[in-house]
Amino acid sequence: MKKVLSLAIAAALVAPVAAVADATIYGKVRQSLDIVSDERISGADEVDNIQINNRTSRLGVKGSEDLGNGLTAVYKIEYGVNISTNPGGDEFSGDGSLGARNAFVGLAGDFGTIVLGRHDTPLKISTGSLDYFGDTVVDNNTSYTESLVDRRADGTLAYISPNLNGVTLAAAVIPGENSEADGLADAYSLAAMYSNAGIFASLAYEGADGNIDALPVNAAGQDRGDLDQFRAGFGYDGGMFKVGVVFENVTIENEAGGDDLRDSDSVMVNGAIKAGPGMVALKIFDYADDSDDTNDHDGFGIGYHYGLSKRTQVMANYVDSSFDNLAGDVSILSLQVNHNF
Amino acid sequence: MKKVLSLAIAAALVAPVAAVADATIYGKVRQSLDIVSDERISGADEVDNIQINNRTSRLGVKGSEDLGNGLTAVYKIEYGVNISTNPGGDEFSGDGSLGARNAFVGLAGDFGTIVLGRHDTPLKISTGSLDYFGDTVVDNNTSYTESLVDRRADGTLAYISPNLNGVTLAAAVIPGENSEADGLADAYSLAAMYSNAGIFASLAYEGADGNIDALPVNAAGQDRGDLDQFRAGFGYDGGMFKVGVVFENVTIENEAGGDDLRDSDSVMVNGAIKAGPGMVALKIFDYADDSDDTNDHDGFGIGYHYGLSKRTQVMANYVDSSFDNLAGDVSILSLQVNHNF
Amino acid sequence: MKKVLSLAIAAALVAPVAAVADATIYGKVRQSLDIVSDERISGADEVDNIQINNRTSRLGVKGSEDLGNGLTAVYKIEYGVNISTNPGGDEFSGDGSLGARNAFVGLAGDFGTIVLGRHDTPLKISTGSLDYFGDTVVDNNTSYTESLVDRRADGTLAYISPNLNGVTLAAAVIPGENSEADGLADAYSLAAMYSNAGIFASLAYEGADGNIDALPVNAAGQDRGDLDQFRAGFGYDGGMFKVGVVFENVTIENEAGGDDLRDSDSVMVNGAIKAGPGMVALKIFDYADDSDDTNDHDGFGIGYHYGLSKRTQVMANYVDSSFDNLAGDVSILSLQVNHNF
């Protein structure tokens, strides 16, 4: 036990020059300078200014270990880094807070990969490759472009199959962890993806029992019932050009009875054409909710993305989004610099 | 001064490809899938569900530098990573917050090691190697297993001696830093540890003056007086099996006079037997407070810990804890995956 | 598209043993043991105790990429690590929170360096090399030594020129990002620095339009008007000794009319003499505000800084600051250990 104690003490009080671990530090730093016109809120609160914004910068550690017999341990800890975030309106006191992203431990083998922890749902993953504007002002996940509802589950057990003749299957269960949702799969997400010879297709479903909190943000505070979310994706990569199309329907029942809280249909179409050393990307999006049309909107984005290297990009993106039932529209011109490491 | 300025500017505005530092990134990712029955709170709030829980995952940077003449500089910055933590009840909005763990700078030499910063107290360190369920559902530091009171001091000056014929001594002082506690050692912690030929023994004391806040969490908001905490540990490692036993008494005086706020006795017994490529571990714990018996409890844990490699483990642990004076008991079956890097 | 999908899935669910990135982990761990006498607040709240304090410890990742054609991509993500910070007064529950420091992405070339993100302003940078007590108890940025107002802008576009015959120019613009401040340069900062043959000189200006929040902390909650801040620095490095002098004037108009909210003059003089293997450093500082003399103070600091290596230092620093219009003075003796990695 001498060794045990010595090690315990060494680990506790002294920091030894331990053997270098196989951890890989990685990240993305993405900043944009934006000319913003946002007329959604009428009068004095209208936004018409220039901003410097964080575009989903992140920092992570990941690694794997060969366990023998075809088994591999995998892990990742990733945080969003909120550079240039300005919640309080004071340019000199931003908190640069870290935001939770994927973090998990798992095992991979011929059977596929199983992970336990925080992770994007299979439905989110299923069409991730079809948005050519990820982490830009035209990213699907802004309030003015949002057509799809993407989620990251805090505590999930997820599985992804190996590639079987072009087909990959993914499934995740999310325990509700409260008194009325006591199962392993109070929420769950399923996806089937096919990829071959430039063609990509996906089908995904995400559902949740009514009494858990695992429901979209825009229904918060309501008496929410069951969630049913369907998504279909299609892509084609022709070398010089590529297209991606996603359809989605989301329904959230009203636990109190009566009309659904949400019954939305969304379409997102992306296209890209090689143009010299860069790429011209296009996006069209449309969101309509039959239950509550307040935020119904449609719009388009266009961008030129130029790679200074595989890891460094400069971009010019423009987005224009029209809200039928709000005071006005949103248009933003965004000049962005990206570096991956 | 040209060089000085150039360096200052380079450091400030440009990120040079500096020589690789000797910093070692390390961490643990530990997640468990738990079947929980917690009857301590009666009625509707009873917990009877399935959960995915973080088991003290962490991420750190540490290193050392040979200063010559037998002197070494040591440092560590370590954070807990709250994967799968779900404070608000919403599976999709966990904050993945970072929690303070040990972080310090210090000097090591023939005289031992001195560190300044945030660190586990010597009393906590003294029996750390005797809990074979660390960072699991049966870890001593959960509300249903808690028999020992472990602390990490925010700002401490700590010393640990070299190993002298099997004996190691550790001491830490913690300034109270408020108007009524103005000394260097308003709280302090002392430990003596002996380790030789498979035998381990430890004695530790931790104390605090009444008017500082350096007292156990369960007395918060009370008019606390002096803290006195004694702990004794004993261990034996026989190769194929090992045992560890810890006794502890904690008293907290009532500053307002009258009965003590706390006068608790705790016992924790751990055992482990090698079983094939893994280990069967057992724990018995008992906690009784003569001053306030509300949370008195006793129970046991059992687990099978299987190493897929030195760095990757899968585990099944079970804990059962009985509360004499609450509505009921706690039992949890926990399937866990660990990876160290 | 098969490859695209595979990569997307690999990045999302599996952590591959990716090629090692060029990211450099670096940091500073700085802790001090302080004997504090602070009489500024009268009566029972007077501070007269011993403290262990964090001295601007930090942790960061930085790197660069050669893009060819003389162009380089640069990035940095840096956080302050609040070791030994004790906001709630409880030694055992410090949150060890991370604080925002510089974090940016940029491009460097013959033209200089342009960065986008969070960064120290040029005015702050212009005299950074003239404070020989940085990150100690005598650092300019404590409430009792403060003579200069240094800022870090949350979202800024900054430029620094190459060294032209000893002259370096820096400029940064900070958009106000609110309804009344809609431009790119609602706040801005300019600096010119000269460094040659041991002589250093700098001139800097920082200004902000009245209605944005980009103004000094000590005017918070007031009806603030325009900010004008001028700073001049001078330094000489004679080998065995060096001196640094900084003058600053800050005015903040009163938006409601009448007297300025602030009209302060500051002087900071630093000196250092080589003494054996270490350095004796001296500082004199004076702060006087014609608009509000409540916090007027002057004082001095003295320290002995001894390098155990290039990366590890031990220090003894003493600061004495007199407040004309408060109940009393501040004096602190601080024993500090630093390690850079």
PDB file of C-alpha atoms in Angstrom, chain A residues 122-221:
ATOM      1  CA  PRO A 122     -29.729  11.822 -33.941  1.00  0.00           C
ATOM      2  CA  LEU A 123     -32.439  13.999 -35.513  1.00  0.00           C
ATOM      3  CA  LYS A 124     -30.108  16.987 -35.314  1.00  0.00           C
ATOM      4  CA  ILE A 125     -27.183  14.991 -36.671  1.00  0.00           C
ATOM      5  CA  SER A 126     -29.245  13.566 -39.537  1.00  0.00           C
ATOM      6  CA  THR A 127     -29.212  16.800 -41.551  1.00  0.00           C
ATOM      7  CA  GLY A 128     -26.185  18.563 -40.117  1.00  0.00           C
ATOM      8  CA  SER A 129     -24.245  18.135 -43.362  1.00  0.00           C
ATOM      9  CA  LEU A 130     -27.008  19.773 -45.426  1.00  0.00           C
ATOM     10  CA  ASP A 131     -26.640  23.296 -43.985  1.00  0.00           C
ATOM     11  CA  TYR A 132     -23.816  25.027 -45.871  1.00  0.00           C
ATOM     12  CA  PHE A 133     -24.077  28.057 -43.553  1.00  0.00           C
ATOM     13  CA  GLY A 134     -23.295  26.369 -40.241  1.00  0.00           C
ATOM     14  CA  ASP A 135     -21.927  28.760 -37.576  1.00  0.00           C
ATOM     15  CA  THR A 136     -22.650  31.863 -39.641  1.00  0.00           C
ATOM     16  CA  VAL A 137     -25.337  34.545 -39.544  1.00  0.00           C
ATOM     17  CA  VAL A 138     -27.368  32.311 -41.885  1.00  0.00           C
ATOM     18  CA  ASP A 139     -27.067  29.265 -39.597  1.00  0.00           C
ATOM     19  CA  ASN A 140     -30.391  27.586 -39.047  1.00  0.00           C
ATOM     20  CA  ASN A 141     -30.233  28.280 -35.317  1.00  0.00           C
ATOM     21  CA  THR A 142     -30.883  32.034 -35.148  1.00  0.00           C
ATOM     22  CA  SER A 143     -34.235  33.564 -34.253  1.00  0.00           C
ATOM     23  CA  TYR A 144     -34.694  34.983 -37.740  1.00  0.00           C
ATOM     24  CA  THR A 145     -33.612  31.965 -39.817  1.00  0.00           C
ATOM     25  CA  GLU A 146     -34.902  29.209 -37.589  1.00  0.00           C
ATOM     26  CA  SER A 147     -36.780  26.671 -39.604  1.00  0.00           C
ATOM     27  CA  LEU A 148     -35.552  23.476 -37.932  1.00  0.00           C
ATOM     28  CA  VAL A 149     -35.556  22.634 -34.229  1.00  0.00           C
ATOM     29  CA  ASP A 150     -32.184  21.169 -33.237  1.00  0.00           C
ATOM     30  CA  ARG A 151     -31.549  19.842 -29.743  1.00  0.00           C
ATOM     31  CA  ARG A 152     -28.631  18.716 -27.630  1.00  0.00           C
ATOM     32  CA  ALA A 153     -29.635  16.328 -24.834  1.00  0.00           C
ATOM     33  CA  ASP A 154     -28.012  16.870 -21.459  1.00  0.00           C
ATOM     34  CA  GLY A 155     -27.987  13.259 -20.352  1.00  0.00           C
ATOM     35  CA  THR A 156     -28.460  10.717 -23.096  1.00  0.00           C
ATOM     36  CA  LEU A 157     -27.580   7.173 -24.065  1.00  0.00           C
ATOM     37  CA  ALA A 158     -26.884   7.252 -27.784  1.00  0.00           C
ATOM     38  CA  TYR A 159     -26.000   4.640 -30.388  1.00  0.00           C
ATOM     39  CA  ILE A 160     -24.768   4.990 -33.939  1.00  0.00           C
ATOM     40  CA  SER A 161     -24.345   2.011 -36.230  1.00  0.00           C
ATOM     41  CA  PRO A 162     -21.409   1.380 -38.540  1.00  0.00           C
ATOM     42  CA  ASN A 163     -21.874   2.258 -42.207  1.00  0.00           C
ATOM     43  CA  LEU A 164     -23.754  -0.704 -43.755  1.00  0.00           C
ATOM     44  CA  ASN A 165     -23.726  -0.406 -47.552  1.00  0.00           C
ATOM     45  CA  GLY A 166     -24.225   3.327 -47.215  1.00  0.00           C
ATOM     46  CA  VAL A 167     -26.819   3.122 -44.438  1.00  0.00           C
ATOM     47  CA  THR A 168     -26.155   4.482 -40.948  1.00  0.00           C
ATOM     48  CA  LEU A 169     -28.661   4.250 -38.102  1.00  0.00           C
ATOM     49  CA  ALA A 170     -28.638   6.339 -34.931  1.00  0.00           C
ATOM     50  CA  ALA A 171     -30.799   6.224 -31.826  1.00  0.00           C
ATOM     51  CA  ALA A 172     -30.761   8.062 -28.498  1.00  0.00           C
ATOM     52  CA  VAL A 173     -32.878   7.821 -25.380  1.00  0.00           C
ATOM     53  CA  ILE A 174     -33.208  10.650 -22.846  1.00  0.00           C
ATOM     54  CA  PRO A 175     -34.604   9.905 -19.374  1.00  0.00           C
ATOM     55  CA  GLY A 176     -37.020  12.579 -18.152  1.00  0.00           C
ATOM     56  CA  GLU A 177     -35.694  12.353 -14.598  1.00  0.00           C
ATOM     57  CA  ASN A 178     -38.713  13.838 -12.863  1.00  0.00           C
ATOM     58  CA  SER A 179     -41.602  12.386 -10.906  1.00  0.00           C
ATOM     59  CA  GLU A 180     -43.972  12.039 -13.832  1.00  0.00           C
ATOM     60  CA  ALA A 181     -41.357  10.835 -16.319  1.00  0.00           C
ATOM     61  CA  ASP A 182     -39.537   7.933 -14.799  1.00  0.00           C
ATOM     62  CA  GLY A 183     -38.404   5.868 -17.760  1.00  0.00           C
ATOM     63  CA  LEU A 184     -35.226   5.481 -19.755  1.00  0.00           C
ATOM     64  CA  ALA A 185     -36.806   6.782 -22.968  1.00  0.00           C
ATOM     65  CA  ASP A 186     -39.161   9.582 -21.918  1.00  0.00           C
ATOM     66  CA  ALA A 187     -37.718  11.381 -24.886  1.00  0.00           C
ATOM     67  CA  TYR A 188     -36.010   9.655 -27.791  1.00  0.00           C
ATOM     68  CA  SER A 189     -34.585  10.397 -31.187  1.00  0.00           C
ATOM     69  CA  LEU A 190     -34.117   8.107 -34.196  1.00  0.00           C
ATOM     70  CA  ALA A 191     -32.419   8.645 -37.521  1.00  0.00           C
ATOM     71  CA  ALA A 192     -31.659   6.627 -40.652  1.00  0.00           C
ATOM     72  CA  MET A 193     -29.147   8.045 -43.110  1.00  0.00           C
ATOM     73  CA  TYR A 194     -28.122   6.838 -46.550  1.00  0.00           C
ATOM     74  CA  SER A 195     -25.068   8.071 -48.376  1.00  0.00           C
ATOM     75  CA  ASN A 196     -23.695   6.716 -51.646  1.00  0.00           C
ATOM     76  CA  ALA A 197     -22.295   8.014 -54.929  1.00  0.00           C
ATOM     77  CA  GLY A 198     -22.984  11.649 -54.100  1.00  0.00           C
ATOM     78  CA  ILE A 199     -26.549  10.986 -52.975  1.00  0.00           C
ATOM     79  CA  PHE A 200     -27.608  11.502 -49.382  1.00  0.00           C
ATOM     80  CA  ALA A 201     -31.020  10.869 -47.807  1.00  0.00           C
ATOM     81  CA  SER A 202     -32.199  10.841 -44.211  1.00  0.00           C
ATOM     82  CA  LEU A 203     -35.335  10.254 -42.174  1.00  0.00           C
ATOM     83  CA  ALA A 204     -35.571  11.118 -38.488  1.00  0.00           C
ATOM     84  CA  TYR A 205     -38.075  11.210 -35.669  1.00  0.00           C
ATOM     85  CA  GLU A 206     -37.854  12.797 -32.227  1.00  0.00           C
ATOM     86  CA  GLY A 207     -40.532  12.414 -29.565  1.00  0.00           C
ATOM     87  CA  ALA A 208     -41.143  13.190 -25.918  1.00  0.00           C
ATOM     88  CA  ASP A 209     -43.828  12.335 -23.385  1.00  0.00           C
ATOM     89  CA  GLY A 210     -45.892  15.354 -22.412  1.00  0.00           C
ATOM     90  CA  ASN A 211     -44.964  15.793 -18.823  1.00  0.00           C
ATOM     91  CA  ILE A 212     -41.235  16.119 -19.186  1.00  0.00           C
ATOM     92  CA  ASP A 213     -39.389  19.296 -19.919  1.00  0.00           C
ATOM     93  CA  ALA A 214     -37.681  17.897 -22.989  1.00  0.00           C
ATOM     94  CA  LEU A 215     -39.611  20.108 -25.363  1.00  0.00           C
ATOM     95  CA  PRO A 216     -38.739  23.028 -27.607  1.00  0.00           C
ATOM     96  CA  VAL A 217     -37.868  26.325 -26.071  1.00  0.00           C
ATOM     97  CA  ASN A 218     -40.613  28.296 -27.767  1.00  0.00           C
ATOM     98  CA  ALA A 219     -43.290  26.452 -25.812  1.00  0.00           C
ATOM     99  CA  ALA A 220     -41.760  27.163 -22.410  1.00  0.00           C
ATOM    100  CA  GLY A 221     -44.219  28.089 -19.678  1.00  0.00           C
TER     101      GLY A 221
END
